[in-house]
Coordinates of N, CA and C in Angstrom, one line a residue:
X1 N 0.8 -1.2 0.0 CA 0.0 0.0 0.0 C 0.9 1.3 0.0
X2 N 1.9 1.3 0.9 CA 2.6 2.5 1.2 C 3.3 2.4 -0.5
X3 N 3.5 1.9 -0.9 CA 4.6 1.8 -2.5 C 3.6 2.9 -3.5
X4 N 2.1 2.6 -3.5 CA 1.4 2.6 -4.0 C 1.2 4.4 -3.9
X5 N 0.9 4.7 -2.7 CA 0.2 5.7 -2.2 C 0.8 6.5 -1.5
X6 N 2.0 6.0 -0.7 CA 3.2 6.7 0.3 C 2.2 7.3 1.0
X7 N 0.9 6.8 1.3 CA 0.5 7.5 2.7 C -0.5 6.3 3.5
X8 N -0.3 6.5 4.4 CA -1.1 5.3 5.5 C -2.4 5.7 6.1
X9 N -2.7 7.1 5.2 CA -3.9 7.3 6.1 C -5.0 6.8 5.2
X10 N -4.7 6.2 3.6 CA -5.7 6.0 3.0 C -6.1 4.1 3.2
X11 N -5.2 3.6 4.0 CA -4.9 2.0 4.5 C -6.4 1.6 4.9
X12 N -6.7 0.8 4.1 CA -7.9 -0.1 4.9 C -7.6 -1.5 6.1
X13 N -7.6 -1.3 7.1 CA -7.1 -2.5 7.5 C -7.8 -3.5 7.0
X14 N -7.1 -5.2 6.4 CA -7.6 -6.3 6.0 C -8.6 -7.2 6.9
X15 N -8.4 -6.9 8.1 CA -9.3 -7.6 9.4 C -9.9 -6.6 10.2
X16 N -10.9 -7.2 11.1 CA -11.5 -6.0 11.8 C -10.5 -5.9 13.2
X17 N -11.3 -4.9 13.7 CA -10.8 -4.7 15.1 C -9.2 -3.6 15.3
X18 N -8.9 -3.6 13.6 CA -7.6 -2.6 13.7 C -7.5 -1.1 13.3
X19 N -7.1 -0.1 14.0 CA -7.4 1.0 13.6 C -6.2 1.9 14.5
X20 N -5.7 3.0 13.2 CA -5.0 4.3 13.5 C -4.9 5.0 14.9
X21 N -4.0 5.0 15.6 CA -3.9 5.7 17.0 C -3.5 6.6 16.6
X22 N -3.1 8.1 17.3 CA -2.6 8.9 17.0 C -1.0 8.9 16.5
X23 N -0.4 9.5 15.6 CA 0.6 9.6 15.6 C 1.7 10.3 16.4
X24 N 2.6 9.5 16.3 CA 4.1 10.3 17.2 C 5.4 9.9 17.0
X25 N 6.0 10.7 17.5 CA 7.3 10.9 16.5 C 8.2 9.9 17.6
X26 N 8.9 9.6 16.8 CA 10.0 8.5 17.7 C 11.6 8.8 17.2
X27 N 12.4 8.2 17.5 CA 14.1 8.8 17.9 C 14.6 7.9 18.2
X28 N 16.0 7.2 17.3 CA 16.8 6.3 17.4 C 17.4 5.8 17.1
X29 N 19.0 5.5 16.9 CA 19.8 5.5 16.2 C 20.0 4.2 15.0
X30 N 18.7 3.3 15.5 CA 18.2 2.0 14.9 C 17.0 1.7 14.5
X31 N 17.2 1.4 13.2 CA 15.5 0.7 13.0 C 15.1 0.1 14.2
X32 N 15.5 -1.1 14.8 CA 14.9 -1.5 15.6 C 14.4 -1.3 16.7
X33 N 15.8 -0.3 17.1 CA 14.7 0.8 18.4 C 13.5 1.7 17.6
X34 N 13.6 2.6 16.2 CA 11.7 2.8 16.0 C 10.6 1.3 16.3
X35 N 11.4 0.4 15.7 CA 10.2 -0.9 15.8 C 9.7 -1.1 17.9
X36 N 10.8 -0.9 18.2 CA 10.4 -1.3 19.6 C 9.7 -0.1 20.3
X37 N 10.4 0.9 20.0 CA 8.8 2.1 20.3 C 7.6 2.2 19.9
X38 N 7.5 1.8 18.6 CA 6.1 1.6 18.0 C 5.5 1.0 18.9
X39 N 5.8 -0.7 18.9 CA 5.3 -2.1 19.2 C 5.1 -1.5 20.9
X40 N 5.8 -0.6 21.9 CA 5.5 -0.6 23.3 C 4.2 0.1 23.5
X41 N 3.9 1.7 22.5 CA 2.9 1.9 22.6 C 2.0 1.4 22.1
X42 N 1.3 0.1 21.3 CA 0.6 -0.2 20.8 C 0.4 -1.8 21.5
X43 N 1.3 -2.0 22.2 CA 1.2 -3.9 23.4 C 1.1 -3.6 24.7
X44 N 0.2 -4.0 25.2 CA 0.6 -4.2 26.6 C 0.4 -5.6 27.3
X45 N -0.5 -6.2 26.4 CA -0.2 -7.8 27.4 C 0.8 -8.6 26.8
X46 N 1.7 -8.6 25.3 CA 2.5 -9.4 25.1 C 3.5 -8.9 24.7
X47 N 3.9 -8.0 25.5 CA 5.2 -7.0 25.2 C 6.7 -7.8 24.6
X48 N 6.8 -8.3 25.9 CA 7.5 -9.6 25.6 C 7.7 -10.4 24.4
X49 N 6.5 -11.0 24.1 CA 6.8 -11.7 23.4 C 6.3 -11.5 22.2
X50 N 6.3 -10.4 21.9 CA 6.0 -9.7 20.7 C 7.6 -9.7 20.1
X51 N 8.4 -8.9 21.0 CA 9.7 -8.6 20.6 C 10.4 -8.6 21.8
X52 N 10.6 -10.5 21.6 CA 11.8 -10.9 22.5 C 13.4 -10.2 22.3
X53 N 13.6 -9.4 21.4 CA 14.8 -9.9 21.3 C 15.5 -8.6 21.3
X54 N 14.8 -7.2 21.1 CA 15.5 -6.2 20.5 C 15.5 -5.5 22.1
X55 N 17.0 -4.6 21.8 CA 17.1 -3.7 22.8 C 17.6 -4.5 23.8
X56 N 17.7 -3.7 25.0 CA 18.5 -4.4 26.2 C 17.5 -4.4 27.2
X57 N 17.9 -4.9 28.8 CA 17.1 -5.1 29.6 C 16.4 -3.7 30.1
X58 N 15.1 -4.0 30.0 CA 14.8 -2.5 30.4 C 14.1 -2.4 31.8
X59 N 14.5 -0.6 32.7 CA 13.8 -1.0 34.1 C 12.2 -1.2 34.2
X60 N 12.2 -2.0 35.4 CA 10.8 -2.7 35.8 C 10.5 -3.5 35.2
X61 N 9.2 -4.8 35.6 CA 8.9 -5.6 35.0 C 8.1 -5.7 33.6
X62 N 8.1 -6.3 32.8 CA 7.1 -6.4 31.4 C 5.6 -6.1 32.1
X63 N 5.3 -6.3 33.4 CA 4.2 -6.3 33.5 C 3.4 -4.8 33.9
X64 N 4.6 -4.4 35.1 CA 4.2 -3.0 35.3 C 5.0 -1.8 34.4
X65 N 5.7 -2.2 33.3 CA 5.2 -1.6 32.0 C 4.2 -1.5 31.0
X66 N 3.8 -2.8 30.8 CA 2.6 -2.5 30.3 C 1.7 -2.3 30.6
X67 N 1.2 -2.3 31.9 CA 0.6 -1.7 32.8 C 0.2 -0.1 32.6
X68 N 1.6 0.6 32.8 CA 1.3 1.8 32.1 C 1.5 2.3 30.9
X69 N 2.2 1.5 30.3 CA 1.1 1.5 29.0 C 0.2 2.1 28.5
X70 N -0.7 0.5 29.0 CA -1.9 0.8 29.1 C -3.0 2.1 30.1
X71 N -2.5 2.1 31.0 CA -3.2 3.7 31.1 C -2.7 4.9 30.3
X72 N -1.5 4.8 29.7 CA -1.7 6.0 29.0 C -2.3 6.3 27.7
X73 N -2.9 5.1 27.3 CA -3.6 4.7 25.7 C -4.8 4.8 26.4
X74 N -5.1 4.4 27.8 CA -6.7 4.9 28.0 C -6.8 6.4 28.7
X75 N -5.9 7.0 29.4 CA -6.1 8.3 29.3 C -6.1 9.2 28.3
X76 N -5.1 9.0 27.0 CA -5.3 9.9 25.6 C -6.5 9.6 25.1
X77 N -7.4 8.4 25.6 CA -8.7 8.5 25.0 C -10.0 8.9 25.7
X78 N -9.0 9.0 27.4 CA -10.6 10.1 28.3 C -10.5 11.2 27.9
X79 N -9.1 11.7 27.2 CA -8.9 13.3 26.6 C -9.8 13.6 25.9
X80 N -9.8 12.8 24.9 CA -10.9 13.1 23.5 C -12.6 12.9 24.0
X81 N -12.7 12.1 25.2 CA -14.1 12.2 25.6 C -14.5 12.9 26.6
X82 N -13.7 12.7 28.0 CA -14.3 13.2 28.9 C -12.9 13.9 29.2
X83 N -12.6 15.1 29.0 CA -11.5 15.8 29.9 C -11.6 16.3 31.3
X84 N -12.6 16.3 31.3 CA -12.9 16.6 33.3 C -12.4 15.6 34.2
X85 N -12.3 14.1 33.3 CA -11.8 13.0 34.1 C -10.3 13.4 34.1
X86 N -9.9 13.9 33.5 CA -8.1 13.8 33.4 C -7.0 14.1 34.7
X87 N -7.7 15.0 35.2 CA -6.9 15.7 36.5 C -6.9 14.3 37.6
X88 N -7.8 13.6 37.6 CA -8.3 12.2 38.4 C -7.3 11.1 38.4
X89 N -6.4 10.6 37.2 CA -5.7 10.0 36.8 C -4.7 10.2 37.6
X90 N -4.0 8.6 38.0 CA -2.6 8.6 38.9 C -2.5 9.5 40.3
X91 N -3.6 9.2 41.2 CA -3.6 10.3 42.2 C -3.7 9.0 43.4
X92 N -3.0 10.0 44.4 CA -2.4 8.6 45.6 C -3.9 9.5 46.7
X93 N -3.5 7.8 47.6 CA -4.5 8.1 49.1 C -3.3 7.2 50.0
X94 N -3.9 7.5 51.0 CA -3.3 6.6 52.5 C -4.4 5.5 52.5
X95 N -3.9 4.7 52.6 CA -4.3 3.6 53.2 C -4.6 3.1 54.6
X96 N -3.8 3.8 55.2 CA -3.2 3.5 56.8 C -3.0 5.1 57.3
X97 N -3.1 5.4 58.5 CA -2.9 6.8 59.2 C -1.0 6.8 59.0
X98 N -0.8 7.9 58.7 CA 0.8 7.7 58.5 C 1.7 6.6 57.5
X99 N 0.8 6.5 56.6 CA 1.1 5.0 56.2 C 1.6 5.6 54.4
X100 N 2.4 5.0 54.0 CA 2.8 5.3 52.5 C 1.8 5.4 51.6
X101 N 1.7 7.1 51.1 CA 0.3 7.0 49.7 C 0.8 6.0 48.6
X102 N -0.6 5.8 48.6 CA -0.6 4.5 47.0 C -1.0 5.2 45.8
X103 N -0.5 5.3 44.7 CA -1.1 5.9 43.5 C -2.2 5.0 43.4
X104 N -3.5 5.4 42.9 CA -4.1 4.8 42.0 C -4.2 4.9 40.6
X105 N -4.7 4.1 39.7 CA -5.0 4.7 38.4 C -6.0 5.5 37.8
X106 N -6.9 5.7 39.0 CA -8.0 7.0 38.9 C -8.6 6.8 40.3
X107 N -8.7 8.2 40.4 CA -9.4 8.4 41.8 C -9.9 10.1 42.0
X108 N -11.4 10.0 41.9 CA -12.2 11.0 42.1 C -13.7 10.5 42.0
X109 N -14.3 11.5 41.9 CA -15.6 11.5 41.2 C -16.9 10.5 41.8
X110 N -15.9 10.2 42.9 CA -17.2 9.1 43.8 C -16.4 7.7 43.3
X111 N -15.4 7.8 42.9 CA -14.8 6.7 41.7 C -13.1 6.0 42.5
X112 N -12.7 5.1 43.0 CA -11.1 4.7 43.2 C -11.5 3.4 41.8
X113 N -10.2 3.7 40.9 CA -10.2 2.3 40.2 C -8.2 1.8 39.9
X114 N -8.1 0.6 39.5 CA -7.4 0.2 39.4 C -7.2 -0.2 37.9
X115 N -6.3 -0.7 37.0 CA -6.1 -0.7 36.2 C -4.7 -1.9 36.1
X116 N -5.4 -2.7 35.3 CA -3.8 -4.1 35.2 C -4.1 -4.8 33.7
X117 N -3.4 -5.7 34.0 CA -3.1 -6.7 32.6 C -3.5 -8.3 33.4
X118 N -3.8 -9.4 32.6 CA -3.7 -10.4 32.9 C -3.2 -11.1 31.9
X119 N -1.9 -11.2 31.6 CA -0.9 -11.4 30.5 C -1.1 -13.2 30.9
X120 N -1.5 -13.7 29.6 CA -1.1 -15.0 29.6 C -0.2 -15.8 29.3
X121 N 1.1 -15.0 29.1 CA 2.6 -16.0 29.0 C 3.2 -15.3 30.6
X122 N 2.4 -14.9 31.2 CA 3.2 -15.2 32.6 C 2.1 -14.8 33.5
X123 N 0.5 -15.4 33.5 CA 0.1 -15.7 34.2 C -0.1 -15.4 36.2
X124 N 1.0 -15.8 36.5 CA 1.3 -15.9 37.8 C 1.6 -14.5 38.2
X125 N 2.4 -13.9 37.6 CA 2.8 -12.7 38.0 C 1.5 -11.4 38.0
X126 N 0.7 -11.8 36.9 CA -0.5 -10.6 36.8 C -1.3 -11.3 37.4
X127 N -1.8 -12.5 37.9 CA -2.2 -12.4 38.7 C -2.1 -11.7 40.0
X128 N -0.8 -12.4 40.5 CA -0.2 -11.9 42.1 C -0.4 -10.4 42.0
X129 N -0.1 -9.6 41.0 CA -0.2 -8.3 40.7 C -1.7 -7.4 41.1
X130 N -2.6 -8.4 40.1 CA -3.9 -7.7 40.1 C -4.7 -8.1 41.4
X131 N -4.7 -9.2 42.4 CA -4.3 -9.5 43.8 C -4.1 -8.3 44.4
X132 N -2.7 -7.7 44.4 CA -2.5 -7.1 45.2 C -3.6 -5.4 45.3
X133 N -3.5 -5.3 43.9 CA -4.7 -4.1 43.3 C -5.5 -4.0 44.0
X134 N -6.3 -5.1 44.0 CA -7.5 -5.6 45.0 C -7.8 -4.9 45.9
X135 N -6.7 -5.7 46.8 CA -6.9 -5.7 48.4 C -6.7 -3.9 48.2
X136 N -5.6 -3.2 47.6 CA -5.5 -1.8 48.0 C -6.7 -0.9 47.3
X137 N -8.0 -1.4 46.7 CA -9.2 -1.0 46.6 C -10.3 -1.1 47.5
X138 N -9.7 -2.5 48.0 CA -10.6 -2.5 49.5 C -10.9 -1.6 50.1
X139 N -9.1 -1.7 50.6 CA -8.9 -0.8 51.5 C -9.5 1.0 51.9
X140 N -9.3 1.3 50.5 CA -9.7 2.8 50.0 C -11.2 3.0 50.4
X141 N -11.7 1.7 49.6 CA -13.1 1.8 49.9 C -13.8 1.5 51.2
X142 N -12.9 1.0 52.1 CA -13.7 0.9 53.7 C -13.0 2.4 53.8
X143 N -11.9 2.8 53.8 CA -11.4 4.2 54.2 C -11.9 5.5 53.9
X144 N -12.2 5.8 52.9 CA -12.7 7.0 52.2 C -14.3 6.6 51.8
X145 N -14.7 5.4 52.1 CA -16.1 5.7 51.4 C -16.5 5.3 50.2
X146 N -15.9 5.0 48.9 CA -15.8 5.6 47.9 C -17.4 4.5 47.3
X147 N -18.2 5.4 46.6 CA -19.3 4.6 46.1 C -19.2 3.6 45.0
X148 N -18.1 4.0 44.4 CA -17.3 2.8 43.4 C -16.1 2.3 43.7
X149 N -15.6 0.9 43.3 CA -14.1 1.2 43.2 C -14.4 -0.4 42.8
X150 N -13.3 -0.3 41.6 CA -13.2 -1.1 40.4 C -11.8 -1.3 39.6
X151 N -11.3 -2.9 39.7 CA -10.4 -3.3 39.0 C -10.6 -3.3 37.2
X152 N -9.9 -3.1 36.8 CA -10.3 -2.8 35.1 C -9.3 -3.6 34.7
X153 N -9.3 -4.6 34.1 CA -8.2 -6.1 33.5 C -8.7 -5.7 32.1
X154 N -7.4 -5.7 31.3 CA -7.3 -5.9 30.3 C -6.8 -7.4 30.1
X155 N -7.4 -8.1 29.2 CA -7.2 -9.8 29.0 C -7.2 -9.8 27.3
X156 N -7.0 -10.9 26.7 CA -7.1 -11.3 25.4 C -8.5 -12.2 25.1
X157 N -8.6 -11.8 23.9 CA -10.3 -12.3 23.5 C -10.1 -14.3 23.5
X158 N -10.6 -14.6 24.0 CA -11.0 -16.1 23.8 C -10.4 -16.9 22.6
X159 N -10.8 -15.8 21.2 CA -10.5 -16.0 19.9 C -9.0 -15.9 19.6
X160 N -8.5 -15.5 20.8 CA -7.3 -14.4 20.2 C -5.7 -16.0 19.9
X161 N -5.7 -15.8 18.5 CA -4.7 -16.6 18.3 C -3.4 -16.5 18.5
X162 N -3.0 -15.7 19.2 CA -1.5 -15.3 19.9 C -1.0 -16.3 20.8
X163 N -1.9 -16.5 21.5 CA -1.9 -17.5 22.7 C -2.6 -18.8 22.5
X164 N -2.2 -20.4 23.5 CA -2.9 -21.8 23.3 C -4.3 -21.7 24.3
X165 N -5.0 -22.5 23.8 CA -6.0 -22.6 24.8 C -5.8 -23.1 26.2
X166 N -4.5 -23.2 26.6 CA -4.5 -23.8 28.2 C -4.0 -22.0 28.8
X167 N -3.4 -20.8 27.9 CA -3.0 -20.0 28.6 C -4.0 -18.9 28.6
X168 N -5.3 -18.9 27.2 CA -6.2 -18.5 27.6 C -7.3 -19.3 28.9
X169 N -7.0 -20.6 28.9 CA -8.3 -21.3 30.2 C -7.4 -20.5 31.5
X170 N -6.1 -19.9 31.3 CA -5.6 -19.8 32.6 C -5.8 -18.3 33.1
X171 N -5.7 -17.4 32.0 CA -6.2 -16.1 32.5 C -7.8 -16.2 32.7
X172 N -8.7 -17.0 32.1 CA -10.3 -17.0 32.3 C -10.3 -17.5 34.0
X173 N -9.8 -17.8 34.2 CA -9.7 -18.8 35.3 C -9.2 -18.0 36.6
X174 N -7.9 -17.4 36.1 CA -7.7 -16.0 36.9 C -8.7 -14.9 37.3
X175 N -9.3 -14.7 36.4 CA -10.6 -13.8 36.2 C -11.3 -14.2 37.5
X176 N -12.1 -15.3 37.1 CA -13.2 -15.4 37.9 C -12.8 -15.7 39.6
X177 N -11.1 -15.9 39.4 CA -11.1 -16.1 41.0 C -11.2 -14.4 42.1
X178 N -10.5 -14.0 41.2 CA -10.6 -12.6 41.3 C -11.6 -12.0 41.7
X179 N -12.9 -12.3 40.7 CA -14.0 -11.6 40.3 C -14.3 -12.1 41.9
X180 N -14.5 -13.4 42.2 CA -15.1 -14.2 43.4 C -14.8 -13.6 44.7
X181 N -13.6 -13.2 44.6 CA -12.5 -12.7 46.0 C -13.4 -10.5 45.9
X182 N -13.6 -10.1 45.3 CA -14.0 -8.9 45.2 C -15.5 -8.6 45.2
X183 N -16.2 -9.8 45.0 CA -17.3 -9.8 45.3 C -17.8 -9.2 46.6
X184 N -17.5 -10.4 47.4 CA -17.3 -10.0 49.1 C -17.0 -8.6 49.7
X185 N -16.3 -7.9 48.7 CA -16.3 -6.7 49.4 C -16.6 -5.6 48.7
X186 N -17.9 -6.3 48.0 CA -18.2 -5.0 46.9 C -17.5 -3.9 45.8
X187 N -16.7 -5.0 45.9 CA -15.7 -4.2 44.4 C -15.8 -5.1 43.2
X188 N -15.8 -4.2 42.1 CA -16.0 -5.3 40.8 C -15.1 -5.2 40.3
X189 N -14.5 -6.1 39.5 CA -14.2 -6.5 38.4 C -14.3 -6.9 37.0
X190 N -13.8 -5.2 36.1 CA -14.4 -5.7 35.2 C -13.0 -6.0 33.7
X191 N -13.4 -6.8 32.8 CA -12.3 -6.9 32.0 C -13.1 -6.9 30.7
X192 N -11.8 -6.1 30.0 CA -11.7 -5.5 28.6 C -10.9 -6.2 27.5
X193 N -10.8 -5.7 26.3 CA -9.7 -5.9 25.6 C -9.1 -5.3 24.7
X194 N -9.6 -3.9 24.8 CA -8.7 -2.9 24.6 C -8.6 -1.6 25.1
X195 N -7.8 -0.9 25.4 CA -7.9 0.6 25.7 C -9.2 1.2 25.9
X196 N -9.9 0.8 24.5 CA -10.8 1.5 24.6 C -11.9 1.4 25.0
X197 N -12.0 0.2 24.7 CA -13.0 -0.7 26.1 C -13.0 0.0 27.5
X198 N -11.8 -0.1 28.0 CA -11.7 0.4 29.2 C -11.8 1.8 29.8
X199 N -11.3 2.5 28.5 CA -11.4 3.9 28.9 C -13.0 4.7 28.8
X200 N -14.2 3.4 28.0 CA -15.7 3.5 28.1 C -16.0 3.4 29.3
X201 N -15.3 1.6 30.1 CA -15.8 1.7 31.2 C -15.9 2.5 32.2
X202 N -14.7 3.0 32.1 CA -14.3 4.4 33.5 C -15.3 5.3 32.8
X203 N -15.1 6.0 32.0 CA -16.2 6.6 31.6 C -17.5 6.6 32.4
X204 N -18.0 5.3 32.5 CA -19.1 4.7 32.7 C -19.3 4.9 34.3
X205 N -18.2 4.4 34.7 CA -18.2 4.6 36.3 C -18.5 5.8 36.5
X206 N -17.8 6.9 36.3 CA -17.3 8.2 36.8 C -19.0 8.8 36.8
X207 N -19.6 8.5 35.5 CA -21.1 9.0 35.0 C -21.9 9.4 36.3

């Protein structure tokens, strides 16, 4: 197409579900490093193993990088809808009287929410992760009150052929233990599978 047309905005994608993000400029003395900036802002559950190979060890884990990530692909898109939400984003509370503030991934509006991944080539860790999310929503919400407060998992569709059916039965599986454990304390859980899925839901909440 680009040979044809030398421009990508007239690109029909071949399958559904794919579509133009904003554009942005990237910087690097290697093709590879543009390929690996592209591929970070557009992955967040299979960062990894998208592109095992390029570049060096980078700080923090694959998980709480894509992590944020993924909030920053769903906050560029509460920009374009709801910009009143935006100030709300990444704001810490105590948990405990003198106790270390916790950022959340939104917090206002009658609203504490959380925001993770449930990456199926490492499983264990987004679990243990989105676990811990949890309990610090609990907490907020016996503390402050809050009339919502909501884990938001980003997962892979059922269909999604990236992954085998034993590592999607294992994030499904993760799900619902979750979902089960949050019940009890009046926090939901809800899961997406893309950015923008999720940045409707908050949306939704905040309403």
């Amino acid at each position: 197409h680009l040979e044809a047309s030398r421009s990508p905005n007239t690109w029909n994608p071949p399958i559904s579900g794919m579509h133009f993000g904003a554009w942005r400029e990237a910087v690097s003395n290697s093709l590879d490093g543009i390929l690996e900036q592209a591929v970070h802002q557009v992955s967040s559950l299979s960062w990894e193993d998208v592109v095992p190979t390029l570049g060096k060890e980078k700080d923090g884990s694959p998980q709480e990088s894509g992590r944020k990530n993924l909030i920053a692909q769903i906050k560029d898109i509460v920009v374009e809808k709801r910009l009143d939400l935006v100030p709300y984003f990444d704001q810490e509370a105590k948990l405990i009287d003198n106790g270390v503030p916790v950022k959340f991934g939104f917090l206002g509006q009658g609203v504490v929410a959380h925001f993770g991944l449930l990456r199926p080539s490492d499983i264990g860790r987004s679990y243990k992760d989105a676990r811990g999310r949890l309990w610090e929503l609990q907490k907020a919400k016996e503390r402050a009150n809050f009339g919502i407060a909501s884990l938001i998992l980003q997962l892979p569709r059922s269909t999604d052929l990236f992954f085998d059916d034993k590592q999607l039965e294992a994030s499904n599986a993760a799900l619902y233990e979750l979902r089960t454990e949050a019940a009890d304390e009046e926090v939901s859980v809800m899961d997406v599978h893309t950015p923008e899925q999720a940045a409707d839901a908050l949306i939704e909440l905040a309403m």
